């Protein structure tokens, strides 16, 4: 059951397009590795996406905005793979570069959700919602957090 839930949530992440779109280098040329990494992550090929994104960061100069986007993508991929601790560290780094990157907050919220850290997940999804109130991913994660964090109360109330 747990594996099925993780697979469903990972599919939700990629279907929602939580990887940020292609990146541009300082010179205005496309960083094809970062773009390919984002595409792979959106397609659910997380290991390829991680590898390509890391290569893109290593081989080409990136603006702070591009680096923050790439790190948020790495966060999304690791969360989708069920590795929330690694995901959180990438999101932390992304947010330290660009505190207005709603996807990094949304991805970190999902990683906290995976760890059962619902108060932290709620705080991050609130920040993401303040930045991007109409983002479908934000609504989806908020719904998941609310359902999961309310479940123990509902079960306890049913047994009283």
mmCIF file of C-alpha atoms in Angstrom:
data_model
loop_
_atom_site.group_PDB
_atom_site.id
_atom_site.type_symbol
_atom_site.label_atom_id
_atom_site.label_comp_id
_atom_site.label_asym_id
_atom_site.label_seq_id
_atom_site.Cartn_x
_atom_site.Cartn_y
_atom_site.Cartn_z
ATOM 1 C CA UNK A 1 0.000 0.000 0.000
ATOM 2 C CA UNK A 2 2.778 2.441 0.949
ATOM 3 C CA UNK A 3 4.654 1.778 -2.295
ATOM 4 C CA UNK A 4 1.477 2.383 -4.293
ATOM 5 C CA UNK A 5 0.899 5.689 -2.473
ATOM 6 C CA UNK A 6 4.465 6.838 -3.159
ATOM 7 C CA UNK A 7 4.125 5.853 -6.828
ATOM 8 C CA UNK A 8 0.841 7.729 -7.111
ATOM 9 C CA UNK A 9 2.282 10.816 -5.471
ATOM 10 C CA UNK A 10 5.386 10.666 -7.661
ATOM 11 C CA UNK A 11 3.142 10.522 -10.711
ATOM 12 C CA UNK A 12 1.246 13.518 -9.353
ATOM 13 C CA UNK A 13 4.476 15.476 -9.052
ATOM 14 C CA UNK A 14 5.556 14.834 -12.620
ATOM 15 C CA UNK A 15 2.094 15.185 -14.090
ATOM 16 C CA UNK A 16 1.853 18.553 -12.399
ATOM 17 C CA UNK A 17 5.038 19.710 -14.056
ATOM 18 C CA UNK A 18 6.854 20.440 -10.823
ATOM 19 C CA UNK A 19 10.194 20.444 -12.556
ATOM 20 C CA UNK A 20 10.943 23.919 -13.774
ATOM 21 C CA UNK A 21 11.168 24.481 -17.520
ATOM 22 C CA UNK A 22 14.339 24.810 -19.549
ATOM 23 C CA UNK A 23 17.146 27.021 -18.343
ATOM 24 C CA UNK A 24 19.183 29.648 -20.141
ATOM 25 C CA UNK A 25 22.865 30.300 -19.613
ATOM 26 C CA UNK A 26 24.384 33.670 -18.812
ATOM 27 C CA UNK A 27 25.052 34.168 -22.516
ATOM 28 C CA UNK A 28 21.406 33.562 -23.387
ATOM 29 C CA UNK A 29 22.082 30.211 -25.002
ATOM 30 C CA UNK A 30 20.056 27.264 -23.868
ATOM 31 C CA UNK A 31 21.725 24.987 -21.342
ATOM 32 C CA UNK A 32 20.613 21.810 -23.047
ATOM 33 C CA UNK A 33 21.610 19.616 -20.126
ATOM 34 C CA UNK A 34 19.433 21.533 -17.663
ATOM 35 C CA UNK A 35 16.578 21.514 -20.168
ATOM 36 C CA UNK A 36 16.975 17.795 -20.794
ATOM 37 C CA UNK A 37 17.153 17.185 -17.046
ATOM 38 C CA UNK A 38 13.906 19.084 -16.465
ATOM 39 C CA UNK A 39 12.240 17.175 -19.312
ATOM 40 C CA UNK A 40 13.403 13.829 -17.909
ATOM 41 C CA UNK A 41 12.104 14.695 -14.445
ATOM 42 C CA UNK A 42 8.724 15.751 -15.856
ATOM 43 C CA UNK A 43 8.611 12.441 -17.767
ATOM 44 C CA UNK A 44 9.254 10.460 -14.579
ATOM 45 C CA UNK A 45 12.817 9.479 -15.514
ATOM 46 C CA UNK A 46 14.208 10.755 -12.230
ATOM 47 C CA UNK A 47 17.666 9.197 -12.349
ATOM 48 C CA UNK A 48 18.254 10.573 -15.858
ATOM 49 C CA UNK A 49 16.922 13.956 -14.778
ATOM 50 C CA UNK A 50 19.198 14.057 -11.749
ATOM 51 C CA UNK A 51 22.236 13.048 -13.811
ATOM 52 C CA UNK A 52 21.540 15.561 -16.585
ATOM 53 C CA UNK A 53 20.782 18.397 -14.189
ATOM 54 C CA UNK A 54 23.979 17.787 -12.232
ATOM 55 C CA UNK A 55 25.979 17.708 -15.482
ATOM 56 C CA UNK A 56 24.358 20.953 -16.600
ATOM 57 C CA UNK A 57 25.300 22.625 -13.324
ATOM 58 C CA UNK A 58 28.870 21.312 -13.516
ATOM 59 C CA UNK A 59 29.598 22.076 -17.174
ATOM 60 C CA UNK A 60 27.954 25.432 -17.803
ATOM 61 C CA UNK A 61 27.800 28.704 -15.898
ATOM 62 C CA UNK A 62 24.372 29.400 -14.498
ATOM 63 C CA UNK A 63 22.768 32.561 -13.213
ATOM 64 C CA UNK A 64 21.507 32.421 -9.631
ATOM 65 C CA UNK A 65 17.955 32.114 -10.996
ATOM 66 C CA UNK A 66 18.933 29.136 -13.200
ATOM 67 C CA UNK A 67 20.834 27.472 -10.375
ATOM 68 C CA UNK A 68 17.879 27.890 -8.016
ATOM 69 C CA UNK A 69 15.540 26.380 -10.642
ATOM 70 C CA UNK A 70 17.892 23.437 -11.250
ATOM 71 C CA UNK A 71 18.179 22.782 -7.511
ATOM 72 C CA UNK A 72 14.386 22.867 -7.177
ATOM 73 C CA UNK A 73 14.244 20.305 -9.995
ATOM 74 C CA UNK A 74 16.717 18.086 -8.134
ATOM 75 C CA UNK A 75 14.525 18.454 -5.068
ATOM 76 C CA UNK A 76 11.446 17.389 -7.044
ATOM 77 C CA UNK A 77 13.229 14.361 -8.503
ATOM 78 C CA UNK A 78 14.527 13.132 -5.158
ATOM 79 C CA UNK A 79 11.123 13.645 -3.523
ATOM 80 C CA UNK A 80 9.463 11.727 -6.347
ATOM 81 C CA UNK A 81 11.987 8.904 -5.819
ATOM 82 C CA UNK A 82 10.998 8.774 -2.151
ATOM 83 C CA UNK A 83 14.226 10.334 -0.828
ATOM 84 C CA UNK A 84 12.866 13.290 1.138
ATOM 85 C CA UNK A 85 16.041 14.046 3.103
ATOM 86 C CA UNK A 86 18.070 14.611 -0.052
ATOM 87 C CA UNK A 87 15.159 16.514 -1.578
ATOM 88 C CA UNK A 88 14.939 18.874 1.387
ATOM 89 C CA UNK A 89 18.629 19.762 1.181
ATOM 90 C CA UNK A 90 18.281 20.693 -2.502
ATOM 91 C CA UNK A 91 15.190 22.779 -1.797
ATOM 92 C CA UNK A 92 16.927 24.511 1.101
ATOM 93 C CA UNK A 93 19.777 25.488 -1.212
ATOM 94 C CA UNK A 94 17.374 26.633 -3.939
ATOM 95 C CA UNK A 95 15.426 28.796 -1.492
ATOM 96 C CA UNK A 96 18.630 30.311 -0.119
ATOM 97 C CA UNK A 97 19.381 31.529 -3.659
ATOM 98 C CA UNK A 98 15.845 32.562 -4.674
ATOM 99 C CA UNK A 99 13.366 32.992 -1.837
ATOM 100 C CA UNK A 100 10.554 33.647 -4.363
ATOM 101 C CA UNK A 101 10.765 30.215 -6.026
ATOM 102 C CA UNK A 102 7.363 28.788 -5.189
ATOM 103 C CA UNK A 103 8.236 25.417 -6.713
ATOM 104 C CA UNK A 104 11.085 24.951 -4.238
ATOM 105 C CA UNK A 105 8.681 25.599 -1.349
ATOM 106 C CA UNK A 106 6.084 23.324 -2.910
ATOM 107 C CA UNK A 107 8.623 20.551 -3.513
ATOM 108 C CA UNK A 108 10.028 20.879 0.009
ATOM 109 C CA UNK A 109 6.484 20.770 1.369
ATOM 110 C CA UNK A 110 5.957 17.473 -0.447
ATOM 111 C CA UNK A 111 9.248 16.129 0.957
ATOM 112 C CA UNK A 112 8.146 17.086 4.480
ATOM 113 C CA UNK A 113 4.808 15.429 3.735
ATOM 114 C CA UNK A 114 6.628 12.214 2.834
ATOM 115 C CA UNK A 115 8.402 12.336 6.189
ATOM 116 C CA UNK A 116 5.124 12.868 8.049
ATOM 117 C CA UNK A 117 6.236 16.360 9.077
ATOM 118 C CA UNK A 118 2.842 17.952 8.412
ATOM 119 C CA UNK A 119 3.343 21.242 10.297
ATOM 120 C CA UNK A 120 6.514 21.984 8.291
ATOM 121 C CA UNK A 121 4.776 20.870 5.089
ATOM 122 C CA UNK A 122 1.906 23.244 5.853
ATOM 123 C CA UNK A 123 4.238 26.175 6.470
ATOM 124 C CA UNK A 124 6.014 25.656 3.152
ATOM 125 C CA UNK A 125 2.832 25.181 1.159
ATOM 126 C CA UNK A 126 1.511 28.417 2.687
ATOM 127 C CA UNK A 127 4.605 30.275 1.424
ATOM 128 C CA UNK A 128 4.208 28.677 -2.017
ATOM 129 C CA UNK A 129 0.549 29.732 -2.064
ATOM 130 C CA UNK A 130 1.456 33.305 -1.168
ATOM 131 C CA UNK A 131 3.850 33.423 -4.128
ATOM 132 C CA UNK A 132 1.725 31.458 -6.635
ATOM 133 C CA UNK A 133 -1.875 31.353 -5.379
ATOM 134 C CA UNK A 134 -3.259 29.825 -8.580
ATOM 135 C CA UNK A 135 -0.725 26.992 -8.931
ATOM 136 C CA UNK A 136 -2.475 23.630 -9.229
ATOM 137 C CA UNK A 137 0.425 21.849 -7.500
ATOM 138 C CA UNK A 138 0.010 24.030 -4.431
ATOM 139 C CA UNK A 139 -3.680 23.127 -4.162
ATOM 140 C CA UNK A 140 -2.892 19.430 -4.656
ATOM 141 C CA UNK A 141 -0.237 19.306 -1.968
ATOM 142 C CA UNK A 142 -2.354 21.349 0.449
ATOM 143 C CA UNK A 143 -5.178 18.856 -0.049
ATOM 144 C CA UNK A 144 -2.851 15.905 0.605
ATOM 145 C CA UNK A 145 -1.476 17.527 3.761
ATOM 146 C CA UNK A 146 -4.940 18.382 5.043
ATOM 147 C CA UNK A 147 -6.215 14.872 4.414
ATOM 148 C CA UNK A 148 -3.254 13.241 6.103
ATOM 149 C CA UNK A 149 -3.012 15.609 9.059
ATOM 150 C CA UNK A 150 -6.762 15.386 9.747
ATOM 151 C CA UNK A 151 -6.885 11.585 9.511
ATOM 152 C CA UNK A 152 -5.621 10.876 13.078
ATOM 153 C CA UNK A 153 -8.210 13.281 14.521
ATOM 154 C CA UNK A 154 -11.012 11.671 12.517
ATOM 155 C CA UNK A 155 -9.963 8.175 13.628
ATOM 156 C CA UNK A 156 -9.700 9.305 17.267
ATOM 157 C CA UNK A 157 -13.125 10.991 17.120
ATOM 158 C CA UNK A 158 -14.647 7.829 15.658
ATOM 159 C CA UNK A 159 -13.334 5.791 18.597
ATOM 160 C CA UNK A 160 -14.567 8.119 21.334
#
